[in-house]
PDB file of C-alpha atoms in Angstrom:
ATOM      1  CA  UNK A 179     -56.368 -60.257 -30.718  1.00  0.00           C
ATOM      2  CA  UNK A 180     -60.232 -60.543 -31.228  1.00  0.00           C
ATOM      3  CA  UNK A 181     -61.857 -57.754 -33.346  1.00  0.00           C
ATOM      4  CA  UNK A 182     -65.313 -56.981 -32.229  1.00  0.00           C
ATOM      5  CA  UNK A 183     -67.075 -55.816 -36.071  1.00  0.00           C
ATOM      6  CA  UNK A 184     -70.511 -54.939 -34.347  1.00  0.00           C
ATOM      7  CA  UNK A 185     -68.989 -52.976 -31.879  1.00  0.00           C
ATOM      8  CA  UNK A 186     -66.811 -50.735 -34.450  1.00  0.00           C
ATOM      9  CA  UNK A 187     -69.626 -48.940 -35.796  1.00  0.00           C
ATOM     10  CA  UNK A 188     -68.886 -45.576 -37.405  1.00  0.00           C
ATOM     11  CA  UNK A 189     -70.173 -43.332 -34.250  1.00  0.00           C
ATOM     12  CA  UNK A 190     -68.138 -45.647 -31.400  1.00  0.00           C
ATOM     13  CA  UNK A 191     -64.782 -44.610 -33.982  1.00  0.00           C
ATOM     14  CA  UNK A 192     -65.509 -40.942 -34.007  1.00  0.00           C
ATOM     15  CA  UNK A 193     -63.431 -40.341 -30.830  1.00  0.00           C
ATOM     16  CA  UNK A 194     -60.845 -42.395 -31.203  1.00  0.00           C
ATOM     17  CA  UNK A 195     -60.257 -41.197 -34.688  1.00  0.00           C
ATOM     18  CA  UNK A 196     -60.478 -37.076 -33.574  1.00  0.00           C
ATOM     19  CA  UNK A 197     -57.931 -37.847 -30.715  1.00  0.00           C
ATOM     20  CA  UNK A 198     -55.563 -39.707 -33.179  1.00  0.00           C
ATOM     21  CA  UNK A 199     -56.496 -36.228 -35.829  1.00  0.00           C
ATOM     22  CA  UNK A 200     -55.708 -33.954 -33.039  1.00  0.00           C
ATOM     23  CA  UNK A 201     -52.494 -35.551 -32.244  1.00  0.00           C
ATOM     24  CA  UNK A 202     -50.744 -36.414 -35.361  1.00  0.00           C
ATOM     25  CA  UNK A 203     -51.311 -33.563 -37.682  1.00  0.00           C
ATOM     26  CA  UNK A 204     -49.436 -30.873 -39.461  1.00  0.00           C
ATOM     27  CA  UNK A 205     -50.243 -28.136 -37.124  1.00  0.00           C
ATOM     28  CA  UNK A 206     -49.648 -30.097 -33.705  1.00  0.00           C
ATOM     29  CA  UNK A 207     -46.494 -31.866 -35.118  1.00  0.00           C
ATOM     30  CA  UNK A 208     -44.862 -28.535 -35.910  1.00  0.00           C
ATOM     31  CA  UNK A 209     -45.791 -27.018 -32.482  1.00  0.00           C
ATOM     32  CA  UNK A 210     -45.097 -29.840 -30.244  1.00  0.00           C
ATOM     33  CA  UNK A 211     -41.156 -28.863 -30.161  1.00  0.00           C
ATOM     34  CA  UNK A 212     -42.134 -25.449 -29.392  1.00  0.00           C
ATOM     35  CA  UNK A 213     -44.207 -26.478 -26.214  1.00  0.00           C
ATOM     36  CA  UNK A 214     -43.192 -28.636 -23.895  1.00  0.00           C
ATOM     37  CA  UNK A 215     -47.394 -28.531 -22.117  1.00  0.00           C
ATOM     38  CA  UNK A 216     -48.897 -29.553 -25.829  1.00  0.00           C
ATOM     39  CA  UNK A 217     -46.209 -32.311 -25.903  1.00  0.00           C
ATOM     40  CA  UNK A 218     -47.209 -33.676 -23.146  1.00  0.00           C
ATOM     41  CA  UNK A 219     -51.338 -33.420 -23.662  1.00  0.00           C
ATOM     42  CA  UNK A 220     -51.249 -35.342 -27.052  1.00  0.00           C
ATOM     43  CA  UNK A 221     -49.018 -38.296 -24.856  1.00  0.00           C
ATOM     44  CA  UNK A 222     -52.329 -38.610 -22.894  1.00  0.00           C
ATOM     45  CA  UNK A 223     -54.676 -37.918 -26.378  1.00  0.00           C
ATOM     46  CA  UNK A 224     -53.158 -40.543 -27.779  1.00  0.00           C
ATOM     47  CA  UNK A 225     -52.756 -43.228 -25.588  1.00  0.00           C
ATOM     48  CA  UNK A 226     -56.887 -42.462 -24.461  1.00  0.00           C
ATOM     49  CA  UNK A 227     -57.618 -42.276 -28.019  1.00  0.00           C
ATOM     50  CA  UNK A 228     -55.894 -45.854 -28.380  1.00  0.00           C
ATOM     51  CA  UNK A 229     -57.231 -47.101 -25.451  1.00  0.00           C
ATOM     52  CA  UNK A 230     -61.000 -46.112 -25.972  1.00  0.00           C
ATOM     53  CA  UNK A 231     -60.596 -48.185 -29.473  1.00  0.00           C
ATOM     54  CA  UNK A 232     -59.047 -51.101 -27.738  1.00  0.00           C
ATOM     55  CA  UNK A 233     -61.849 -50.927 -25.061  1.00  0.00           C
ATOM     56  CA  UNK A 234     -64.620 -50.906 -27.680  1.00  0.00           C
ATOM     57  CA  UNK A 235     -63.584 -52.767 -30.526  1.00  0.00           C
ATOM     58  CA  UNK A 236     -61.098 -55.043 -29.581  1.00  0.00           C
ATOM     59  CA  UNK A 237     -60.858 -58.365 -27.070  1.00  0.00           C
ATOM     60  CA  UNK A 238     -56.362 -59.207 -25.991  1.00  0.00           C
ATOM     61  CA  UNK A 239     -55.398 -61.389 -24.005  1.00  0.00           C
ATOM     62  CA  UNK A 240     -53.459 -60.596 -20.458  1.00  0.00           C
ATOM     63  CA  UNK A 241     -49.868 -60.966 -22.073  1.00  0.00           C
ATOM     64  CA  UNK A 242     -51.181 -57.012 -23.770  1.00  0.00           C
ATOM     65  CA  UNK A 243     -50.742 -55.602 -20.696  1.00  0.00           C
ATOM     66  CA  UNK A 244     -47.412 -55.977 -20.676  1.00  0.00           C
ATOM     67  CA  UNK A 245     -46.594 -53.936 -23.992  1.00  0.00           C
ATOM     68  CA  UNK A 246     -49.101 -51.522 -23.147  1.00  0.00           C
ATOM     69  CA  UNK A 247     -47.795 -50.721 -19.860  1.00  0.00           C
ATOM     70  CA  UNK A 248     -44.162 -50.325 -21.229  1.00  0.00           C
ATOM     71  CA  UNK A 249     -44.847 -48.000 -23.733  1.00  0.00           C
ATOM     72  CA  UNK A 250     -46.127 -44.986 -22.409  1.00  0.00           C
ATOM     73  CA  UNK A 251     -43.472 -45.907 -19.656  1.00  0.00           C
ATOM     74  CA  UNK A 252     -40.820 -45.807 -22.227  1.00  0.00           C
ATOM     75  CA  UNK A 253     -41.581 -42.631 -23.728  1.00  0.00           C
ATOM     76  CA  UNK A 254     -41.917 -40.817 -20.373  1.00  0.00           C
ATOM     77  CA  UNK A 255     -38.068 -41.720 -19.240  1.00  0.00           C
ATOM     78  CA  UNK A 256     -36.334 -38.089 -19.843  1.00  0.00           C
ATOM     79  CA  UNK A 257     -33.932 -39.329 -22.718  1.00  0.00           C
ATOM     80  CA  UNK A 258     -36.529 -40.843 -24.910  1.00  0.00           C
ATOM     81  CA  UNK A 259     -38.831 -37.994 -24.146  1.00  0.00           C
ATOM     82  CA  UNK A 260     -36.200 -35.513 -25.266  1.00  0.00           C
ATOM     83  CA  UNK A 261     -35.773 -37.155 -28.518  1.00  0.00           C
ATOM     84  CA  UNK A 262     -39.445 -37.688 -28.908  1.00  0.00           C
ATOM     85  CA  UNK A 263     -39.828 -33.701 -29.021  1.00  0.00           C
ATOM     86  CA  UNK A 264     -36.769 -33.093 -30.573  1.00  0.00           C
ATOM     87  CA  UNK A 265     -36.904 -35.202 -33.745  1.00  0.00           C
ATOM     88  CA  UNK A 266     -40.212 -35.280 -35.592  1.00  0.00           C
ATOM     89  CA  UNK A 267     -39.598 -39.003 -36.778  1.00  0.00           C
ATOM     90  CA  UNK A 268     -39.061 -39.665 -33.734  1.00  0.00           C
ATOM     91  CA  UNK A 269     -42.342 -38.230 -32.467  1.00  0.00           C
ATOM     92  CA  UNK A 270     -44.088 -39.932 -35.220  1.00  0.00           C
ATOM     93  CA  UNK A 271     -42.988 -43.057 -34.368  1.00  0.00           C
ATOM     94  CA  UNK A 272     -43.552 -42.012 -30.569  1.00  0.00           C
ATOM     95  CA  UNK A 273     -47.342 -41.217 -31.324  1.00  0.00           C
ATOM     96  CA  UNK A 274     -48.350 -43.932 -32.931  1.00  0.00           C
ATOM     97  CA  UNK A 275     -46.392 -46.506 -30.308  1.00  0.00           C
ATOM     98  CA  UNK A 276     -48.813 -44.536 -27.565  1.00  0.00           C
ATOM     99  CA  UNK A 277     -51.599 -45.142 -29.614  1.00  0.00           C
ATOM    100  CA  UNK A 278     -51.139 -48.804 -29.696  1.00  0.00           C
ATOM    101  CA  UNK A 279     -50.545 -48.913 -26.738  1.00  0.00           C
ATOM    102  CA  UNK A 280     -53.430 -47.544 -25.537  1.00  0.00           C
ATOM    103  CA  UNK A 281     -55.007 -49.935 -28.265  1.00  0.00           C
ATOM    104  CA  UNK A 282     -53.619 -53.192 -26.423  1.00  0.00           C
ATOM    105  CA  UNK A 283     -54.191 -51.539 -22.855  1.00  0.00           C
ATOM    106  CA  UNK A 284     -57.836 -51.115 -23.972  1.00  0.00           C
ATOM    107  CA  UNK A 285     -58.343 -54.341 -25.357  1.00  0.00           C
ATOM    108  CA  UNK A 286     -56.912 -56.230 -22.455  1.00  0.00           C
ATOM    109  CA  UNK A 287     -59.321 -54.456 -19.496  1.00  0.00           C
ATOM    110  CA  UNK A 288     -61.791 -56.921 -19.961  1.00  0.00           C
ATOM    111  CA  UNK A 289     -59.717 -59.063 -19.093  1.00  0.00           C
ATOM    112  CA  UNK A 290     -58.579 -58.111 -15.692  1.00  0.00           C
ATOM    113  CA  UNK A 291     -60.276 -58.068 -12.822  1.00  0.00           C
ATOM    114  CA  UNK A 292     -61.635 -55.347 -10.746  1.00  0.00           C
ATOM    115  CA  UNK A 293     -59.114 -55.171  -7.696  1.00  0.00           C
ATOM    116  CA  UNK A 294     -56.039 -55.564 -10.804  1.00  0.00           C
ATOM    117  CA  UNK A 295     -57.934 -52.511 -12.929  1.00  0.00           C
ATOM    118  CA  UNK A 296     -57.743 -50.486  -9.580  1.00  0.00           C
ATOM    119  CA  UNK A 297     -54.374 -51.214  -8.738  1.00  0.00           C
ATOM    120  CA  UNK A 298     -53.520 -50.754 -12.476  1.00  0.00           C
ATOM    121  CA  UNK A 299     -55.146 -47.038 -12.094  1.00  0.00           C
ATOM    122  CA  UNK A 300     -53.379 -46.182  -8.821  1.00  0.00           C
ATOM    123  CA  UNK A 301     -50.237 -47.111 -10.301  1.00  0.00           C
ATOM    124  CA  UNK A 302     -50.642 -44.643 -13.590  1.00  0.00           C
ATOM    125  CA  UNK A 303     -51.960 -41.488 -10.908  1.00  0.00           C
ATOM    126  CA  UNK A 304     -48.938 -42.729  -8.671  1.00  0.00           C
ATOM    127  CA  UNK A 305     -46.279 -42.242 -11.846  1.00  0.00           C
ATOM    128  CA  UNK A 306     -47.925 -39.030 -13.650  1.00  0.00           C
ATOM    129  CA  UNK A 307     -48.344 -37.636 -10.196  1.00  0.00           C
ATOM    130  CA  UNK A 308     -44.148 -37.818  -9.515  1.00  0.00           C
ATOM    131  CA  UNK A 309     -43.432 -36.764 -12.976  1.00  0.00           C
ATOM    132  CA  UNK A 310     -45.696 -33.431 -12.712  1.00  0.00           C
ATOM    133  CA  UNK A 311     -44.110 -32.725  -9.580  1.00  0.00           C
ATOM    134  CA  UNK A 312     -40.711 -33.584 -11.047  1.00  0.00           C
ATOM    135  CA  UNK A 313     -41.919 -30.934 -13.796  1.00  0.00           C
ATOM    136  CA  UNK A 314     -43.178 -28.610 -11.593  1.00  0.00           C
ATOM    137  CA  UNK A 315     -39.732 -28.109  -9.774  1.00  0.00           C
ATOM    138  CA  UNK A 316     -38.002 -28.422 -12.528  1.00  0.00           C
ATOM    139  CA  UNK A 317     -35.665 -31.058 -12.766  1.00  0.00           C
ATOM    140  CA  UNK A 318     -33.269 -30.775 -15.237  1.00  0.00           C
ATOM    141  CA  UNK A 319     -33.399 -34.425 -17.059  1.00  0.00           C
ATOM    142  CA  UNK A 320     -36.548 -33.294 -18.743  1.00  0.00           C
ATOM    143  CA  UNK A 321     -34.776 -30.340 -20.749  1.00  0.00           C
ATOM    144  CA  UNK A 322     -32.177 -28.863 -22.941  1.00  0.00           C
ATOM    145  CA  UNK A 323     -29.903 -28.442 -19.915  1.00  0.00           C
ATOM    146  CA  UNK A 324     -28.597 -31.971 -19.446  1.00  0.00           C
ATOM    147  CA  UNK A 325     -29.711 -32.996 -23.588  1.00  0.00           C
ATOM    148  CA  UNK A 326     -28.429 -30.480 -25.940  1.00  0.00           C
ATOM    149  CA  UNK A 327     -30.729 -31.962 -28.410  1.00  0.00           C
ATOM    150  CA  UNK A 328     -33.873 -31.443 -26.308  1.00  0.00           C
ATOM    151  CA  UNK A 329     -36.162 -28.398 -27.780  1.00  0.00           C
ATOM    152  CA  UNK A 330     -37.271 -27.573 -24.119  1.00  0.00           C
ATOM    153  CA  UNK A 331     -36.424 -25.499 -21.850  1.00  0.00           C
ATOM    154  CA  UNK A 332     -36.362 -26.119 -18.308  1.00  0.00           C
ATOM    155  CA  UNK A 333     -38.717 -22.964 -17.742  1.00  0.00           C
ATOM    156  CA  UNK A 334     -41.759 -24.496 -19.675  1.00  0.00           C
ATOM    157  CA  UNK A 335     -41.564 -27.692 -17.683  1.00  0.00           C
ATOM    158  CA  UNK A 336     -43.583 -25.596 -14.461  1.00  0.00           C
ATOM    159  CA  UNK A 337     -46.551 -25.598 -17.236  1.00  0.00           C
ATOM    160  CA  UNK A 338     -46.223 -28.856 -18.207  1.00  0.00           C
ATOM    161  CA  UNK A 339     -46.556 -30.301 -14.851  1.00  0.00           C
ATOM    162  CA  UNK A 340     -49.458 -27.878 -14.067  1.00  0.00           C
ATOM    163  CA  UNK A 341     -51.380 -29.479 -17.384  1.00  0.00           C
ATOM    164  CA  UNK A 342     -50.411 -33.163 -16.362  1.00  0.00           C
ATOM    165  CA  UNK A 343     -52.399 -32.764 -12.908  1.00  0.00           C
ATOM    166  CA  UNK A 344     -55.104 -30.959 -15.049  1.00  0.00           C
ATOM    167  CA  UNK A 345     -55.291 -33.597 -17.012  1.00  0.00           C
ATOM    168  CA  UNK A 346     -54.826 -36.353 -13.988  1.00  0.00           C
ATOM    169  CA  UNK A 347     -57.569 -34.874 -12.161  1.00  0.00           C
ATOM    170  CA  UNK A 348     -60.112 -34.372 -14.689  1.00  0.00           C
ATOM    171  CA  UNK A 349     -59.580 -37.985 -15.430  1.00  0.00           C
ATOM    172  CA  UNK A 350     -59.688 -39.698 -11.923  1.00  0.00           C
ATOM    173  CA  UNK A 351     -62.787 -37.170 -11.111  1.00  0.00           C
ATOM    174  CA  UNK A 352     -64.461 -38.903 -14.645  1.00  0.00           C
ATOM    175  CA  UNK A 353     -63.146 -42.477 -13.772  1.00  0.00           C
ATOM    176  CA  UNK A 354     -64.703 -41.970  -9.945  1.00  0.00           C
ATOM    177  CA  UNK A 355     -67.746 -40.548 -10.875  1.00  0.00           C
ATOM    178  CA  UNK A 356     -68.448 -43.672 -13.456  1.00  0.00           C
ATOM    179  CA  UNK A 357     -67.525 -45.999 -10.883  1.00  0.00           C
ATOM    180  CA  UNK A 358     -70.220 -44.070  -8.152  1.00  0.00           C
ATOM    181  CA  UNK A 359     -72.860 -44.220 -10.727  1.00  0.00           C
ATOM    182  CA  UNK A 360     -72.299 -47.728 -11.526  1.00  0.00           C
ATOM    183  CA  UNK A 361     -72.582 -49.309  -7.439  1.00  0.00           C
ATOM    184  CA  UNK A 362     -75.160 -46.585  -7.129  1.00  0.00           C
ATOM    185  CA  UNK A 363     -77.110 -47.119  -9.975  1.00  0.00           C
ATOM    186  CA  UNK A 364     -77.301 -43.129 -11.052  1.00  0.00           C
TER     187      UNK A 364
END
């Protein structure tokens, strides 16, 4: 992997430094167990936060792709996810593995062409657009029901859907509205 000094310059880290704050930190560590919906929102604050450093500071190679596709796959099926929230070494280990993997996503864009970086994006709303509606209805998998060990209840999962397609659409409206001003020139 290529590191890009001149690009990490103390302002382009700022971001990706708060998102990694906001994520892994006393505070949101102790109340991630407790909430299901905050959970789930530092998954995607850490794998953007990771992904905006890869994108600026780093260059990888195709093979990256790989890893950071698996990842954030990984920690999304409903066992691992469970013992994500329920265990805090777990969770530490489980946010800085999304970070990375953002990191290696990010660094590998550049790489990839623009019909693969479209299908790439389709693919991600595809999967976080079944698991919010598998969260909406509530389907058991994701909570204390069929894992003892999980700290969530099937209840909060509603919520946590409903903040995965907040989060989902304010993203695809920012990642459309980039790509109009870009053809358009804006």
């Amino acid at each position: 992997m290529q590191i890009l000094k001149d690009k990490l310059t103390k302002k382009s880290l700022i971001v990706p430094i708060l998102f990694l704050i906001v994520a892994i930190n006393p505070v949101t560590e102790l109340l991630e167990p407790k909430y299901e919906d905050l959970y789930m929102a530092m998954h995607y604050v850490l794998y953007i936060g990771g992904f905006i450093l890869g994108y600026i500071g780093f260059r990888g190679s195709k093979f990256y792709l790989i890893p950071g596709v698996i990842i954030p796959v990984f920690w999304h099926i409903p066992y691992f996810f469970n013992l994500g929230g329920a265990y805090l070494c777990l969770r530490i280990f489980e946010d800085i593995s999304l970070y990375l993997g953002g990191l290696v996503m990010g660094s590998t864009i550049h790489e990839l062409n623009n019909a693969f970086k479209a299908i790439l994006f389709v693919l991600w709303m595809m999967g976080d657009s079944v698991l919010s509606v598998i969260l909406i209805v509530g389907w058991p998998p994701y909570s204390n029901q069929v894992y003892t060990f999980s700290p969530f209840s099937i209840s909060e999962e509603f919520w946590t859907g409903l903040v995965m397609f907040g989060i989902m659409t304010v993203i695809f409206t920012y990642i459309i509205l980039s790509f109009i001003r870009t053809v358009f020139k804006i």
